[in-house]
CSV table of C-alpha atoms in Angstrom, one decimal:
chain,number,residue,atom,x,y,z
A,18,MET,CA,98.2,89.3,67.2
A,19,ALA,CA,96.8,88.1,70.6
A,20,LEU,CA,99.5,88.9,73.7
A,21,SER,CA,101.6,86.2,75.3
A,22,PHE,CA,101.5,87.9,78.7
A,23,PRO,CA,98.5,90.4,78.9
A,24,ASP,CA,98.3,90.3,82.6
A,25,GLY,CA,102.0,89.8,83.5
A,26,ALA,CA,103.6,86.5,84.6
A,27,VAL,CA,106.6,85.0,86.3
A,28,ARG,CA,108.9,82.6,84.6
A,29,VAL,CA,112.3,81.1,85.3
A,30,THR,CA,115.2,80.8,83.3
A,31,PRO,CA,116.2,77.5,81.4
A,32,VAL,CA,119.0,75.3,83.1
A,33,ASP,CA,121.0,72.9,80.3
A,34,GLY,CA,119.8,69.8,80.8
A,35,VAL,CA,117.0,70.5,83.0
A,36,ASP,CA,113.3,70.0,81.4
A,37,ASP,CA,111.2,72.6,83.1
A,38,PRO,CA,107.6,73.9,81.5
A,39,ASP,CA,108.0,77.1,83.4
A,40,ALA,CA,111.4,77.9,82.0
A,41,LEU,CA,111.7,80.7,79.2
A,42,SER,CA,115.0,81.4,76.7
A,43,LEU,CA,116.4,84.6,76.1
A,44,ALA,CA,115.5,83.7,72.5
A,45,ALA,CA,112.0,83.1,73.1
A,46,ILE,CA,111.5,86.3,75.2
A,47,LEU,CA,113.1,88.8,72.5
A,48,ASP,CA,111.0,87.2,69.5
A,49,ALA,CA,113.7,88.7,67.2
A,50,ASP,CA,111.8,88.5,63.7
A,51,HIS,CA,109.2,91.1,64.9
A,52,LEU,CA,111.3,93.3,67.4
A,53,ASP,CA,112.0,97.1,66.3
A,54,SER,CA,113.9,98.3,68.9
A,55,ALA,CA,115.3,97.3,72.6
A,56,LEU,CA,116.4,98.9,75.9
A,57,ALA,CA,118.8,96.5,77.6
A,58,THR,CA,120.0,97.1,81.1
A,59,SER,CA,122.3,94.8,83.2
A,60,TYR,CA,125.1,94.8,85.7
A,61,VAL,CA,127.3,92.5,83.0
A,62,LEU,CA,126.4,92.5,79.7
A,63,ASP,CA,127.8,90.2,77.1
A,64,LEU,CA,127.4,92.2,74.0
A,65,ASP,CA,128.0,89.7,71.5
A,66,TRP,CA,125.9,86.9,73.0
A,67,LEU,CA,122.9,89.6,73.0
A,68,VAL,CA,123.4,90.9,69.7
A,69,SER,CA,123.5,87.2,68.5
A,70,HIS,CA,119.7,87.0,69.3
A,71,LEU,CA,118.9,89.9,67.3
A,72,HIS,CA,118.3,90.9,63.9
A,73,PRO,CA,120.8,93.4,62.2
A,74,ARG,CA,117.8,96.2,61.9
A,75,THR,CA,116.8,96.2,65.6
A,76,ARG,CA,118.0,99.5,67.2
A,77,LEU,CA,119.5,98.9,70.6
A,78,THR,CA,120.2,100.9,73.6
A,79,LEU,CA,122.2,99.6,76.6
A,80,ILE,CA,123.0,100.5,79.8
A,81,ALA,CA,125.3,98.4,81.9
A,82,ASP,CA,128.1,98.4,84.6
A,83,GLN,CA,130.3,96.1,82.6
A,84,ILE,CA,130.3,95.2,78.9
A,85,GLN,CA,132.0,92.1,77.8
A,86,HIS,CA,133.1,90.7,74.8
A,87,ALA,CA,132.2,93.7,72.7
A,88,THR,CA,133.5,93.0,68.9
A,89,THR,CA,130.3,94.1,67.6
A,90,ASP,CA,129.8,97.4,65.1
A,91,PRO,CA,129.5,100.1,67.6
A,92,SER,CA,127.2,102.0,65.1
A,93,SER,CA,124.8,99.2,65.5
A,94,TYR,CA,124.0,100.3,69.4
A,95,THR,CA,123.8,103.0,71.7
A,96,VAL,CA,125.6,103.0,75.4
A,97,VAL,CA,124.0,105.3,78.0
A,98,ASP,CA,126.1,105.9,81.2
A,99,PRO,CA,123.7,106.9,84.3
A,100,GLU,CA,124.8,109.3,86.9
A,101,LEU,CA,127.3,107.6,89.7
A,102,PRO,CA,128.4,110.3,92.2
A,103,GLN,CA,130.8,108.0,93.5
A,104,PRO,CA,131.9,106.0,90.3
A,105,ASP,CA,134.6,104.0,92.2
A,106,VAL,CA,132.2,102.2,94.3
A,107,GLN,CA,128.8,102.8,93.1
A,108,LEU,CA,127.3,100.5,90.2
A,109,VAL,CA,124.4,99.8,88.1
A,110,HIS,CA,122.5,96.6,89.1
A,111,SER,CA,119.5,97.0,87.4
A,112,LYS,CA,118.2,94.3,85.1
A,113,LEU,CA,115.4,95.4,82.3
A,114,LEU,CA,114.2,94.9,79.1
A,115,LEU,CA,112.0,97.0,77.0
A,116,LEU,CA,111.2,95.4,73.9
A,117,PHE,CA,109.4,97.4,71.5
A,118,TYR,CA,107.3,95.5,68.4
A,119,PRO,CA,104.8,97.0,65.7
A,120,GLN,CA,101.7,96.4,68.0
A,121,HIS,CA,103.0,95.9,71.6
A,122,MET,CA,105.9,96.5,74.0
A,123,ARG,CA,107.2,93.8,76.0
A,124,LEU,CA,108.5,94.7,79.8
A,125,VAL,CA,110.8,92.0,80.8
A,126,VAL,CA,112.3,92.3,84.5
A,127,SER,CA,114.9,89.8,85.5
A,128,THR,CA,117.4,88.6,88.1
A,129,ALA,CA,119.9,87.3,85.6
A,130,ASN,CA,122.5,89.3,83.9
A,131,LEU,CA,122.7,89.3,80.1
A,132,THR,CA,125.6,86.6,80.0
A,133,PRO,CA,124.9,83.2,78.7
A,134,ASP,CA,126.1,81.5,81.8
A,135,GLU,CA,123.2,83.2,84.1
A,136,TRP,CA,120.3,81.9,81.3
A,137,SER,CA,121.9,78.3,81.2
A,138,LEU,CA,124.0,77.2,84.6
A,139,VAL,CA,121.6,78.9,87.5
A,140,HIS,CA,118.3,79.8,88.1
A,141,ASN,CA,116.9,83.2,87.8
A,142,CYS,CA,113.3,84.8,88.2
A,143,ILE,CA,111.7,86.4,85.0
A,144,TYR,CA,108.7,88.9,84.9
A,145,LEU,CA,107.2,89.5,81.6
A,146,HIS,CA,104.1,92.2,80.8
A,147,ASP,CA,103.0,92.6,77.3
A,148,PHE,CA,101.1,96.0,76.6
A,149,PRO,CA,99.2,97.0,73.3
A,150,ARG,CA,101.0,99.6,71.4
A,151,ASP,CA,99.5,102.0,68.8
A,152,ALA,CA,101.4,104.7,67.4
A,153,THR,CA,98.4,106.5,66.2
A,154,ARG,CA,97.3,107.0,69.8
A,155,VAL,CA,98.2,108.6,73.1
A,156,PHE,CA,96.9,106.5,76.0
A,157,ALA,CA,96.1,107.9,79.5
A,158,ALA,CA,99.0,107.6,82.1
A,159,ASN,CA,98.4,105.5,85.1
A,160,ARG,CA,100.3,104.8,88.3
A,161,PHE,CA,102.4,102.1,86.8
A,162,SER,CA,103.4,104.0,83.7
A,163,LEU,CA,104.6,106.9,85.4
A,164,GLU,CA,106.3,104.7,87.9
A,165,LEU,CA,108.4,102.9,85.2
A,166,ALA,CA,109.0,106.6,83.4
A,167,GLN,CA,110.6,107.6,86.5
A,168,ALA,CA,112.7,105.0,86.8
A,169,LEU,CA,113.9,105.1,83.4
A,170,HIS,CA,114.5,108.9,83.6
A,171,ASP,CA,116.7,108.0,86.6
A,172,LEU,CA,118.8,105.8,84.8
A,173,SER,CA,119.1,108.6,82.1
A,174,VAL,CA,117.4,106.4,79.3
A,175,PRO,CA,117.1,108.8,76.4
A,176,PHE,CA,114.1,111.1,76.0
A,177,ASP,CA,112.5,109.3,72.7
A,178,ILE,CA,112.5,106.1,74.6
A,179,VAL,CA,110.8,107.1,77.3
A,180,ALA,CA,108.2,109.5,75.4
A,181,SER,CA,107.4,106.5,73.1
A,182,MET,CA,105.6,104.9,76.0
A,183,ASN,CA,102.8,107.3,75.5
A,184,HIS,CA,101.9,105.1,72.8
A,185,VAL,CA,101.7,102.2,75.0
A,186,ASP,CA,98.6,101.3,76.9
A,187,PHE,CA,99.3,100.0,80.5
A,188,ALA,CA,95.9,99.7,82.1
A,189,ARG,CA,96.2,96.1,82.5
A,190,ALA,CA,99.4,96.9,85.1
A,191,THR,CA,97.2,97.1,88.4
A,192,ALA,CA,98.4,94.5,90.4
A,193,VAL,CA,102.3,95.4,90.4
A,194,ARG,CA,104.3,98.2,91.8
A,195,VAL,CA,107.8,99.7,90.8
A,196,VAL,CA,110.4,99.8,93.3
A,197,THR,CA,113.9,101.3,92.7
A,198,SER,CA,117.1,102.3,93.9
A,199,VAL,CA,119.5,105.2,92.8
A,200,PRO,CA,123.1,105.9,94.3
A,201,SER,CA,123.3,108.5,96.9
A,202,ALA,CA,125.2,111.6,96.5
A,203,VAL,CA,128.3,111.5,98.8
A,204,ASP,CA,128.4,115.1,99.6
A,205,ALA,CA,125.3,116.6,100.9
A,206,ARG,CA,126.5,119.9,99.6
A,207,ARG,CA,126.2,118.3,95.8
A,208,PRO,CA,123.0,116.2,95.9
A,209,ARG,CA,121.6,114.2,92.9
A,210,ARG,CA,120.1,116.1,90.2
A,211,ASN,CA,116.3,115.4,90.5
A,212,ALA,CA,116.5,112.6,93.3
A,213,ASN,CA,114.1,112.6,96.3
A,214,MET,CA,116.2,109.8,98.0
A,215,PRO,CA,113.5,108.5,100.1
A,216,SER,CA,111.5,107.5,97.4
A,217,TYR,CA,114.1,104.8,96.6
A,218,GLY,CA,115.1,101.6,98.1
A,219,MET,CA,113.6,100.2,101.2
A,220,LEU,CA,111.9,103.6,101.8
A,221,ARG,CA,110.5,103.3,98.6
A,222,LEU,CA,109.0,99.6,99.4
A,223,ALA,CA,107.3,101.4,102.5
A,224,GLN,CA,105.8,103.7,100.3
A,225,VAL,CA,104.5,101.1,98.0
A,226,LEU,CA,103.1,98.8,100.6
A,227,ALA,CA,101.5,101.6,102.4
A,228,PRO,CA,97.6,101.9,102.3
A,229,GLU,CA,95.9,104.9,101.6
A,230,GLN,CA,95.7,106.2,105.1
A,231,ASP,CA,99.1,107.2,106.9
A,232,SER,CA,100.1,103.6,108.1
A,233,ASN,CA,102.3,105.2,110.7
A,234,GLU,CA,99.1,106.1,112.6
A,235,ILE,CA,98.1,102.8,112.7
A,236,GLU,CA,99.1,100.6,115.7
A,237,PHE,CA,102.0,98.9,114.9
A,238,VAL,CA,101.6,94.8,114.7
A,239,PRO,CA,104.2,92.8,113.5
A,240,ASP,CA,102.7,90.3,111.5
A,241,ALA,CA,104.9,89.9,108.4
A,242,ARG,CA,107.2,86.9,107.6
A,243,LEU,CA,109.8,87.4,105.4
A,244,LEU,CA,112.1,85.1,103.1
A,245,CYS,CA,114.7,87.2,101.6
A,246,VAL,CA,116.5,85.5,98.7
A,247,GLY,CA,119.7,86.5,97.1
A,248,SER,CA,122.7,85.6,95.3
A,249,SER,CA,125.3,88.0,97.3
A,250,MET,CA,125.3,88.7,101.1
A,251,GLY,CA,125.7,92.0,102.5
A,252,ARG,CA,127.0,93.3,105.6
A,253,LEU,CA,123.9,93.1,107.6
A,254,ASP,CA,123.2,93.8,111.2
A,255,ALA,CA,120.1,93.5,113.7
A,256,ASN,CA,119.5,97.1,113.2
A,257,TRP,CA,119.3,96.8,109.5
A,258,LEU,CA,117.0,94.0,109.6
A,259,ARG,CA,114.2,96.1,112.1
A,260,ASP,CA,114.4,98.9,109.6
A,261,PHE,CA,113.8,96.6,106.8
A,262,TYR,CA,111.1,94.6,108.7
A,263,LEU,CA,109.5,97.9,109.5
A,264,CYS,CA,109.3,99.1,106.0
A,265,ALA,CA,107.8,95.6,105.0
A,266,HIS,CA,104.9,96.7,107.1
A,267,ALA,CA,104.7,99.9,105.5
A,268,ARG,CA,106.2,101.7,108.0
A,269,ASP,CA,109.0,104.5,107.5
A,270,PRO,CA,111.5,103.7,110.2
A,271,ARG,CA,112.7,107.5,110.2
A,272,VAL,CA,109.8,108.3,112.2
A,273,TRP,CA,111.3,107.0,115.4
A,274,THR,CA,114.9,107.0,116.7
A,275,LEU,CA,117.2,104.2,116.9
A,276,GLU,CA,116.4,103.4,120.4
A,277,GLU,CA,112.6,103.9,120.0
A,278,ARG,CA,112.6,101.3,117.0
A,279,ALA,CA,114.5,98.9,119.2
A,280,GLN,CA,111.7,99.0,121.7
A,281,LEU,CA,109.0,98.8,119.0
A,282,VAL,CA,110.2,95.9,117.5
A,283,PRO,CA,112.7,93.7,119.6
A,284,ASP,CA,115.5,91.4,118.0
A,285,ASP,CA,113.3,88.3,118.7
A,286,LEU,CA,110.2,89.8,116.8
A,287,VAL,CA,111.9,90.5,113.5
A,288,ASP,CA,111.0,87.7,111.2
A,289,VAL,CA,113.3,87.8,108.4
A,290,ALA,CA,114.9,84.6,107.1
A,291,VAL,CA,118.1,85.5,104.9
A,292,ALA,CA,118.1,82.4,102.5
A,293,PHE,CA,121.6,81.8,101.2
A,294,HIS,CA,123.1,78.8,99.7
A,295,THR,CA,125.2,76.7,102.0
A,296,GLN,CA,128.8,75.7,101.3
A,297,SER,CA,127.9,71.9,100.5
A,298,GLN,CA,125.1,73.1,98.3
A,299,VAL,CA,127.6,75.1,96.1
A,300,GLU,CA,130.3,72.4,96.1
A,301,ASP,CA,127.8,69.8,94.9
A,302,ASN,CA,126.1,71.9,92.5
A,303,ARG,CA,125.9,70.4,89.0
A,304,GLY,CA,127.2,73.3,87.5
A,305,GLY,CA,130.5,73.2,89.0
A,306,MET,CA,132.8,76.0,89.7
A,307,SER,CA,131.2,78.1,86.6
A,308,ALA,CA,128.0,78.1,88.5
A,309,ALA,CA,129.5,78.6,91.8
A,310,GLY,CA,131.0,82.0,90.7
A,311,TYR,CA,127.5,83.4,91.0
A,312,VAL,CA,127.1,83.1,94.6
A,313,ASN,CA,129.0,85.8,96.3
A,314,CYS,CA,130.0,86.0,100.1
A,315,ALA,CA,133.3,87.2,102.0
A,316,ARG,CA,134.5,85.6,104.8
A,317,SER,CA,134.7,88.8,106.7
A,318,ILE,CA,131.0,89.7,106.2
A,319,ILE,CA,130.0,86.4,108.1
A,320,ASP,CA,132.6,86.5,110.7
A,321,ALA,CA,131.7,90.4,111.4
A,322,ARG,CA,130.6,91.4,114.9
A,323,GLY,CA,127.0,92.0,114.9
A,324,PHE,CA,126.1,89.8,111.8
A,325,PRO,CA,123.0,87.9,112.7
A,326,GLN,CA,123.7,84.3,112.0
A,327,SER,CA,120.3,83.4,113.3
A,328,SER,CA,118.7,84.8,110.5
A,329,LEU,CA,120.6,82.4,108.2
A,330,PHE,CA,118.5,79.9,106.4
A,331,LYS,CA,119.1,77.3,103.7
A,332,LEU,CA,118.0,78.3,100.5
A,333,VAL,CA,116.1,75.2,98.5
A,334,PRO,CA,116.7,75.4,94.9
A,335,ARG,CA,113.7,74.3,92.7
A,336,THR,CA,116.0,72.0,90.7
A,337,ASP,CA,118.1,69.9,92.6
A,338,ARG,CA,121.8,70.7,92.9
A,339,VAL,CA,121.2,73.9,90.7
A,340,LEU,CA,122.2,77.3,92.3
A,341,VAL,CA,119.7,80.0,92.6
A,342,HIS,CA,120.9,83.5,91.5
A,343,ALA,CA,117.7,84.8,92.1
A,344,LYS,CA,116.7,88.3,94.1
A,345,ALA,CA,113.3,88.1,95.6
A,346,ILE,CA,111.1,88.6,99.0
A,347,VAL,CA,108.4,86.1,99.7
A,348,ALA,CA,106.1,88.0,102.4
A,349,ARG,CA,103.5,86.1,104.3
A,350,LEU,CA,101.0,88.4,106.3
A,351,GLY,CA,98.4,87.6,108.9
A,352,GLU,CA,97.9,85.1,111.5
A,353,GLN,CA,97.1,82.4,108.8
A,354,GLN,CA,100.0,83.5,106.8
A,355,ARG,CA,97.8,82.9,103.7
A,356,HIS,CA,98.5,86.1,101.8
A,357,GLY,CA,101.0,88.7,101.3
A,358,TRP,CA,103.0,90.1,98.5
A,359,LEU,CA,106.2,89.3,96.5
A,360,TYR,CA,109.3,91.2,95.5
A,361,VAL,CA,111.3,90.2,92.2
A,362,GLY,CA,114.2,92.3,90.6
A,363,SER,CA,117.7,93.1,91.0
A,364,HIS,CA,117.8,94.0,94.6
A,365,ASN,CA,119.9,91.4,96.6
A,366,PHE,CA,118.9,91.7,100.3
A,367,THR,CA,121.5,93.9,101.0
A,368,PRO,CA,122.3,97.6,102.4
A,369,ALA,CA,124.1,98.3,99.1
A,370,ALA,CA,120.8,97.6,97.2
A,371,TRP,CA,118.2,98.9,99.7
A,372,GLY,CA,119.9,101.6,101.3
A,373,ARG,CA,120.9,102.1,105.1
A,374,LEU,CA,120.0,104.7,107.2
A,375,ASN,CA,123.1,106.9,108.5
A,376,GLN,CA,123.4,108.7,112.0
A,377,ASN,CA,121.4,111.7,110.8
A,378,ALA,CA,118.4,109.1,109.5
A,379,GLN,CA,118.8,109.9,105.9
A,380,PRO,CA,119.2,107.0,103.3
A,381,TYR,CA,122.5,105.8,101.8
A,382,ILE,CA,122.1,103.7,98.7
A,383,ASN,CA,125.0,102.2,96.6
A,384,ASN,CA,123.6,100.8,93.4
A,385,TYR,CA,120.9,101.3,90.7
A,386,GLU,CA,118.3,98.6,91.1
A,387,PHE,CA,115.0,97.8,89.5
A,388,GLY,CA,112.1,95.7,91.0
A,389,LEU,CA,108.8,94.9,91.2
A,390,VAL,CA,106.2,94.2,93.9
A,391,LEU,CA,103.3,91.9,93.0
A,392,SER,CA,100.4,92.2,95.4
A,393,PRO,CA,98.3,90.7,96.3
A,394,VAL,CA,99.8,87.5,96.5
A,395,LEU,CA,97.9,84.2,97.8
A,396,PHE,CA,99.6,81.4,99.3
A,397,GLU,CA,98.4,77.7,99.4
A,398,CYS,CA,99.6,75.9,102.2
A,399,ARG,CA,99.2,72.1,103.6
A,400,GLU,CA,100.4,73.7,106.5
A,401,ILE,CA,101.6,76.8,107.9
A,402,ASN,CA,105.4,76.3,107.4
A,403,ARG,CA,105.1,74.8,104.0
A,404,ILE,CA,103.5,76.4,100.8
A,405,LYS,CA,102.0,74.4,98.1
A,406,ALA,CA,101.5,77.2,95.5
A,407,VAL,CA,102.0,80.7,95.2
A,408,ARG,CA,99.1,82.9,93.1
A,409,TRP,CA,99.2,86.3,91.9
A,410,ASN,CA,96.6,87.7,89.4
A,411,ARG,CA,94.6,84.6,89.3
A,412,GLN,CA,97.8,82.7,88.2
A,413,LEU,CA,100.3,80.3,89.3
A,414,VAL,CA,103.8,82.0,90.3
A,415,PRO,CA,106.9,79.5,89.6
A,416,LEU,CA,109.7,80.3,91.4
A,417,PRO,CA,113.4,79.2,91.3
A,418,PHE,CA,113.6,78.0,94.8
A,419,GLU,CA,110.9,76.6,96.9
A,420,PRO,CA,109.4,79.3,99.4
A,421,VAL,CA,110.2,77.2,102.6
A,422,TRP,CA,111.7,78.1,105.9
A,423,HIS,CA,114.8,75.9,106.5
A,424,PRO,CA,117.0,77.1,109.3
A,425,TYR,CA,120.8,76.2,108.7
A,426,LYS,CA,121.5,73.1,110.6
A,427,ARG,CA,124.2,73.0,113.1
A,428,ASP,CA,127.0,72.0,110.7
A,429,ASP,CA,125.6,74.0,107.9
A,430,LYS,CA,127.9,77.3,106.9
A,431,PRO,CA,127.2,79.9,104.1
A,432,TYR,CA,129.3,79.7,101.0
A,433,CYS,CA,131.9,82.0,101.2
A,434,SER,CA,133.6,82.9,97.8
A,435,ARG,CA,136.5,85.1,99.1
A,436,GLU,CA,138.0,85.9,102.1
């Protein structure tokens, strides 16, 4: 049987009443009639809704921060709980599906939780990649398969699932890298088991983007322009934006002191647009208050001293009056801004997801997250500020938002869902 996504592809989630040729429903993705087993991870997971899409014979393994509507027979699924050093505040936010069929495995990385509203009321990104599978063969590991296996290990995925990937051929995963986050230990005297914290979060992003040589030995030229999309607003400040901006240039900010970083990249050179829905966009959205609940920002965050108000940009949805729940970063590089990279995954643009360096330059991360960096990406532009199309791996990349830089107008205010 021919694979539907042999080289990987980006799609969007459907919205009720919207005819979108790039949208894929969960039912279409699962292809339940041929599905043998599945691993599903999500922040919030509606169990009865998910199971309604599956054949009773399908073996199901779940990892979720919150499982709702769980009237399904418990013997039909297995729940795994990853390590949380501080369970009262740390959480599982990864959104990942591993779908095993007789002759292939489908990897699905989504920005949507496994709940019906997030697959019908708001727009999300989906990455899909089909890999050949042969239970009689053991395929050579490559960079991507090792990165994926480590991510699954971090999430405490059962060994038999991880081991089964030895029979999967990942040879065509060449233009995609895995970027994950895991929660940090609170007490340095009791570190996480088997966790090298600089290999996660924004420091992991820097590693993935780094060329073969030591990028910190190359003269630093701040030429990246970032559009950072999320559905939750974090406690941002100028220092955190600067550290992230350095990581987006494949630079480890720990090489410099805080003062040195501020001299290396002054605030006016940190080209980071934080794309977030405005109050008027949310109030006028076609999904009403049900959809509004998927955009999260506290008033105290926006009003905090040091919040980078000038970095706020309007999030322009793919479909008029449809809210965007996606988490993505569009990075344009160089003088002409016609090439770069794209991040898609569960990370909101927040320190909780990507990590923050403490006073000792050690990263603290709050969440489990999973995402992918697609590179190289090509941008077709009518003019430098207007992208006509995004291409990766010789194909168009549909996004649930317009990759345009629209600063907030004077009367625009970010939507705040709570005080």
